[in-house]
Amino acid sequence: DVKVTQSSRYLVKRTGEKVFLECVQDMDHENMFWYRQDPGLGLRLIYFSYDVKMKEKGDIPEGYSVSREKKERFSLILESASTNQTSMYLCASSKGVVQYFGPGTRLTVT
Amino acid sequence: DQQVKQNSPSLSVQEGRISILNCDYTNSMFDYFLWYKKYPAEGPTFLISISSIKDKNEDGRFTVFLNKSAKHLSLHIVPSQPGDSAVYFCAASPINSGNTPLVFGKGTRLSVIA
């Protein structure tokens, strides 16, 4: 069974804080993705990575950065959290087309 | 510009009846399509997929139909059950490779009423 885990299910941070969201997969997948989900907007791709130390911008990378130092781990960083980054953050990994998602992190920025 | 569109934000269906969720796409380079199901406070789970060389794929109560000429696909759930109540996302891929991110629709919330 594919397992994608995310470091926190719920997180509350203050405006201006630096926030780290961690994602780990145990299936040796090359590809990893970060999305955010907002009502009425669906899943929007923030960043993705198809190899260690590689990263590509998705549709909405502004205000975010990522790190992939090891194959199994893909981190999303909010350099200076803002209230408009309050959202559900979803990590996924894949080897082929099918992406497997983690349980999500509900981030609230106050 | 949305390349994958789910024009119905929500759908209500009686338990036991058929649920039909629709998805349209604009990019003729898409050749692999997927449906995901998402419960609140959980990540999406893969449900069923179809390659462009087929027009139908069936898995238990779930069937996906693809009409390439119309650039349209649909997910049929028969019979619908209350546990099917969730948000369903349609997704498309231009090539059969994980290096190219999936393009997702905005989702359709299905409510199955007992």
Short mmCIF file of C-alpha atoms in Angstrom, two decimals:
data_model
loop_
_atom_site.label_atom_id
_atom_site.label_comp_id
_atom_site.label_asym_id
_atom_site.label_seq_id
_atom_site.Cartn_x
_atom_site.Cartn_y
_atom_site.Cartn_z
CA ASP A 1 0.00 0.00 0.00
CA VAL A 2 1.22 3.46 -0.89
CA LYS A 3 1.65 5.64 2.13
CA VAL A 4 2.01 9.41 2.00
CA THR A 5 2.20 11.11 5.35
CA GLN A 6 2.09 14.77 6.24
CA SER A 7 3.62 16.14 9.40
CA SER A 8 0.51 17.81 10.81
CA ARG A 9 -3.23 17.45 10.25
CA TYR A 10 -4.01 20.87 11.71
CA LEU A 11 -1.75 23.88 12.14
CA VAL A 12 -2.35 27.42 13.35
CA LYS A 13 0.30 30.05 12.65
CA ARG A 14 0.56 33.80 12.96
CA THR A 15 0.99 36.24 10.09
CA GLY A 16 4.66 36.66 9.22
CA GLU A 17 5.80 33.32 10.65
CA LYS A 18 7.88 30.92 8.59
CA VAL A 19 5.97 27.68 8.17
CA PHE A 20 7.28 24.25 7.21
CA LEU A 21 4.98 21.52 5.91
CA GLU A 22 6.60 18.12 5.60
CA CYS A 23 5.59 15.25 3.38
CA VAL A 24 7.06 11.76 3.33
CA GLN A 25 6.28 8.85 0.99
CA ASP A 26 7.41 5.27 1.43
CA MET A 27 7.01 3.95 -2.13
CA ASP A 28 10.25 5.17 -3.70
CA HIS A 29 8.30 7.46 -6.04
CA GLU A 30 10.30 9.87 -8.15
CA ASN A 31 7.59 12.52 -8.38
CA MET A 32 6.15 14.58 -5.57
CA PHE A 33 3.64 17.41 -5.59
CA TRP A 34 2.19 20.11 -3.36
CA TYR A 35 -1.36 21.40 -3.87
CA ARG A 36 -3.71 23.62 -2.00
CA GLN A 37 -7.44 23.11 -1.98
CA ASP A 38 -9.86 25.98 -1.50
CA PRO A 39 -13.68 25.96 -1.82
CA GLY A 40 -14.76 26.56 -5.39
CA LEU A 41 -11.19 26.56 -6.68
CA GLY A 42 -10.41 22.85 -6.67
CA LEU A 43 -6.83 21.58 -6.40
CA ARG A 44 -4.20 24.08 -7.41
CA LEU A 45 -0.61 22.97 -7.97
CA ILE A 46 1.99 24.95 -6.02
CA TYR A 47 5.24 23.12 -6.80
CA PHE A 48 6.33 19.71 -7.92
CA SER A 49 9.55 17.73 -8.07
CA TYR A 50 10.48 14.84 -10.34
CA ASP A 51 13.83 14.09 -8.74
CA VAL A 52 15.92 14.85 -5.69
CA LYS A 53 17.00 18.49 -5.61
CA MET A 54 14.80 19.24 -8.63
CA LYS A 55 11.78 21.50 -8.41
CA GLU A 56 9.34 23.02 -10.83
CA LYS A 57 6.83 25.81 -10.29
CA GLY A 58 3.19 24.95 -10.52
CA ASP A 59 0.29 27.30 -11.10
CA ILE A 60 0.53 29.31 -7.87
CA PRO A 61 4.12 29.30 -6.54
CA GLU A 62 4.13 32.87 -5.21
CA GLY A 63 4.79 33.04 -1.49
CA TYR A 64 6.01 29.43 -1.34
CA SER A 65 9.26 27.54 -1.75
CA VAL A 66 10.10 23.84 -1.60
CA SER A 67 12.94 21.56 -0.68
CA ARG A 68 13.69 18.01 -1.79
CA GLU A 69 16.93 16.83 -0.23
CA LYS A 70 15.91 13.17 -0.10
CA LYS A 71 13.78 11.16 -2.48
CA GLU A 72 11.14 10.32 0.10
CA ARG A 73 10.70 13.81 1.54
CA PHE A 74 9.26 16.96 -0.02
CA SER A 75 8.88 20.07 2.12
CA LEU A 76 6.73 23.12 1.46
CA ILE A 77 7.86 26.38 3.01
CA LEU A 78 5.82 29.49 3.55
CA GLU A 79 8.50 32.13 3.93
CA SER A 80 6.23 34.67 5.64
CA ALA A 81 2.75 33.33 6.22
CA SER A 82 -0.19 35.52 5.28
CA THR A 83 -3.91 35.14 5.94
CA ASN A 84 -4.59 34.36 2.27
CA GLN A 85 -2.49 31.22 2.71
CA THR A 86 -5.08 29.76 5.05
CA SER A 87 -6.02 26.59 3.20
CA MET A 88 -5.91 22.80 3.02
CA TYR A 89 -2.49 21.70 1.80
CA LEU A 90 -2.18 18.35 0.07
CA CYS A 91 0.96 16.45 -0.80
CA ALA A 92 1.05 13.70 -3.42
CA SER A 93 3.56 11.33 -4.95
CA SER A 94 3.63 9.23 -8.10
CA LYS A 95 5.73 6.91 -10.20
CA GLY A 96 3.40 6.81 -13.21
CA VAL A 97 0.32 8.89 -13.88
CA VAL A 98 -1.68 8.04 -10.76
CA GLN A 99 -0.89 10.36 -7.87
CA TYR A 100 -1.33 9.21 -4.30
CA PHE A 101 -2.27 11.84 -1.77
CA GLY A 102 -1.52 12.35 1.89
CA PRO A 103 -4.26 13.18 4.40
CA GLY A 104 -3.73 16.93 4.10
CA THR A 105 -2.78 19.72 6.49
CA ARG A 106 -5.40 22.29 7.38
CA LEU A 107 -3.38 25.48 7.90
CA THR A 108 -4.91 28.54 9.50
CA VAL A 109 -2.96 31.79 9.47
CA THR A 110 -4.24 34.39 11.94
CA ASP B 1 -7.93 29.14 -18.83
CA GLN B 2 -9.44 25.96 -17.47
CA GLN B 3 -8.39 22.94 -19.45
CA VAL B 4 -10.51 20.55 -17.40
CA LYS B 5 -14.00 21.67 -16.47
CA GLN B 6 -16.55 20.22 -14.13
CA ASN B 7 -19.51 22.46 -14.76
CA SER B 8 -21.71 21.15 -11.96
CA PRO B 9 -20.44 22.24 -8.55
CA SER B 10 -22.92 19.95 -6.83
CA LEU B 11 -25.27 17.06 -7.45
CA SER B 12 -27.91 15.39 -5.28
CA VAL B 13 -29.06 11.86 -5.97
CA GLN B 14 -31.41 9.47 -4.23
CA GLU B 15 -29.86 6.36 -2.70
CA GLY B 16 -30.05 3.44 -5.12
CA ARG B 17 -30.28 5.64 -8.22
CA ILE B 18 -27.54 6.40 -10.73
CA SER B 19 -25.12 9.28 -10.18
CA ILE B 20 -23.59 10.81 -13.30
CA LEU B 21 -20.71 13.21 -12.91
CA ASN B 22 -19.49 15.04 -15.99
CA CYS B 23 -16.16 16.46 -17.08
CA ASP B 24 -15.12 18.33 -20.22
CA TYR B 25 -11.61 19.07 -21.42
CA THR B 26 -10.15 21.36 -24.04
CA ASN B 27 -6.62 20.05 -24.62
CA SER B 28 -6.58 17.41 -27.35
CA MET B 29 -3.15 16.28 -26.11
CA PHE B 30 -4.73 14.74 -23.00
CA ASP B 31 -4.73 10.99 -23.36
CA TYR B 32 -5.26 9.63 -19.87
CA PHE B 33 -8.06 10.55 -17.50
CA LEU B 34 -8.66 9.86 -13.83
CA TRP B 35 -11.33 10.32 -11.21
CA TYR B 36 -10.55 11.00 -7.58
CA LYS B 37 -12.89 10.99 -4.60
CA LYS B 38 -12.35 13.25 -1.62
CA TYR B 39 -13.99 13.21 1.80
CA PRO B 40 -13.77 16.31 4.03
CA ALA B 41 -10.51 16.60 5.98
CA GLU B 42 -8.93 13.77 3.98
CA GLY B 43 -6.72 13.61 0.92
CA PRO B 44 -8.19 12.60 -2.47
CA THR B 45 -8.16 8.89 -3.25
CA PHE B 46 -7.80 7.47 -6.73
CA LEU B 47 -11.02 5.91 -7.97
CA ILE B 48 -10.82 4.89 -11.62
CA SER B 49 -9.02 5.87 -14.81
CA ILE B 50 -9.33 5.49 -18.57
CA SER B 51 -6.88 5.68 -21.43
CA SER B 52 -7.82 7.50 -24.62
CA ILE B 53 -7.64 4.24 -26.57
CA LYS B 54 -10.75 3.07 -24.69
CA ASP B 55 -14.23 4.48 -24.44
CA LYS B 56 -15.31 2.70 -21.27
CA ASN B 57 -13.76 1.33 -18.11
CA GLU B 58 -15.68 -0.39 -15.37
CA ASP B 59 -14.80 -1.22 -11.77
CA GLY B 60 -17.64 -2.52 -9.66
CA ARG B 61 -20.26 0.19 -9.21
CA PHE B 62 -18.09 2.75 -11.01
CA THR B 63 -17.89 3.18 -14.78
CA VAL B 64 -16.08 5.91 -16.67
CA PHE B 65 -17.07 6.75 -20.23
CA LEU B 66 -14.88 8.71 -22.62
CA ASN B 67 -16.10 10.50 -25.74
CA LYS B 68 -12.95 11.78 -27.43
CA SER B 69 -14.68 13.58 -30.25
CA ALA B 70 -16.73 15.58 -27.76
CA LYS B 71 -13.80 15.89 -25.33
CA HIS B 72 -16.12 14.68 -22.61
CA LEU B 73 -15.96 12.04 -19.92
CA SER B 74 -18.41 10.96 -17.29
CA LEU B 75 -18.38 8.88 -14.15
CA HIS B 76 -21.39 6.70 -13.46
CA ILE B 77 -22.06 5.29 -10.00
CA VAL B 78 -24.71 2.60 -9.85
CA PRO B 79 -26.32 2.12 -7.41
CA SER B 80 -25.45 5.23 -5.44
CA GLN B 81 -24.90 4.77 -1.72
CA PRO B 82 -24.74 7.33 1.11
CA GLY B 83 -21.02 6.57 1.53
CA ASP B 84 -20.48 7.88 -2.00
CA SER B 85 -21.21 11.40 -0.76
CA ALA B 86 -17.95 13.24 -1.40
CA VAL B 87 -16.29 15.68 -3.77
CA TYR B 88 -15.25 14.07 -7.06
CA PHE B 89 -12.37 15.48 -9.08
CA CYS B 90 -11.76 14.76 -12.72
CA ALA B 91 -8.10 14.90 -13.83
CA ALA B 92 -6.26 14.62 -17.13
CA SER B 93 -2.72 13.88 -18.23
CA PRO B 94 -1.12 14.76 -21.59
CA ILE B 95 1.17 11.73 -21.59
CA ASN B 96 1.29 8.50 -19.63
CA SER B 97 4.03 9.79 -17.36
CA GLY B 98 4.18 11.02 -13.83
CA ASN B 99 6.63 13.76 -14.78
CA THR B 100 3.80 15.84 -16.17
CA PRO B 101 1.42 17.01 -13.44
CA LEU B 102 -2.22 16.11 -13.66
CA VAL B 103 -4.64 18.88 -14.57
CA PHE B 104 -7.60 18.81 -12.19
CA GLY B 105 -11.13 20.09 -12.53
CA LYS B 106 -12.65 22.09 -9.68
CA GLY B 107 -14.70 19.19 -8.42
CA THR B 108 -18.34 18.19 -8.06
CA ARG B 109 -19.85 17.62 -4.63
CA LEU B 110 -22.09 14.57 -4.70
CA SER B 111 -24.73 14.13 -2.02
CA VAL B 112 -26.49 10.78 -1.90
CA ILE B 113 -29.71 11.09 0.03
CA ALA B 114 -31.02 8.10 1.93
#
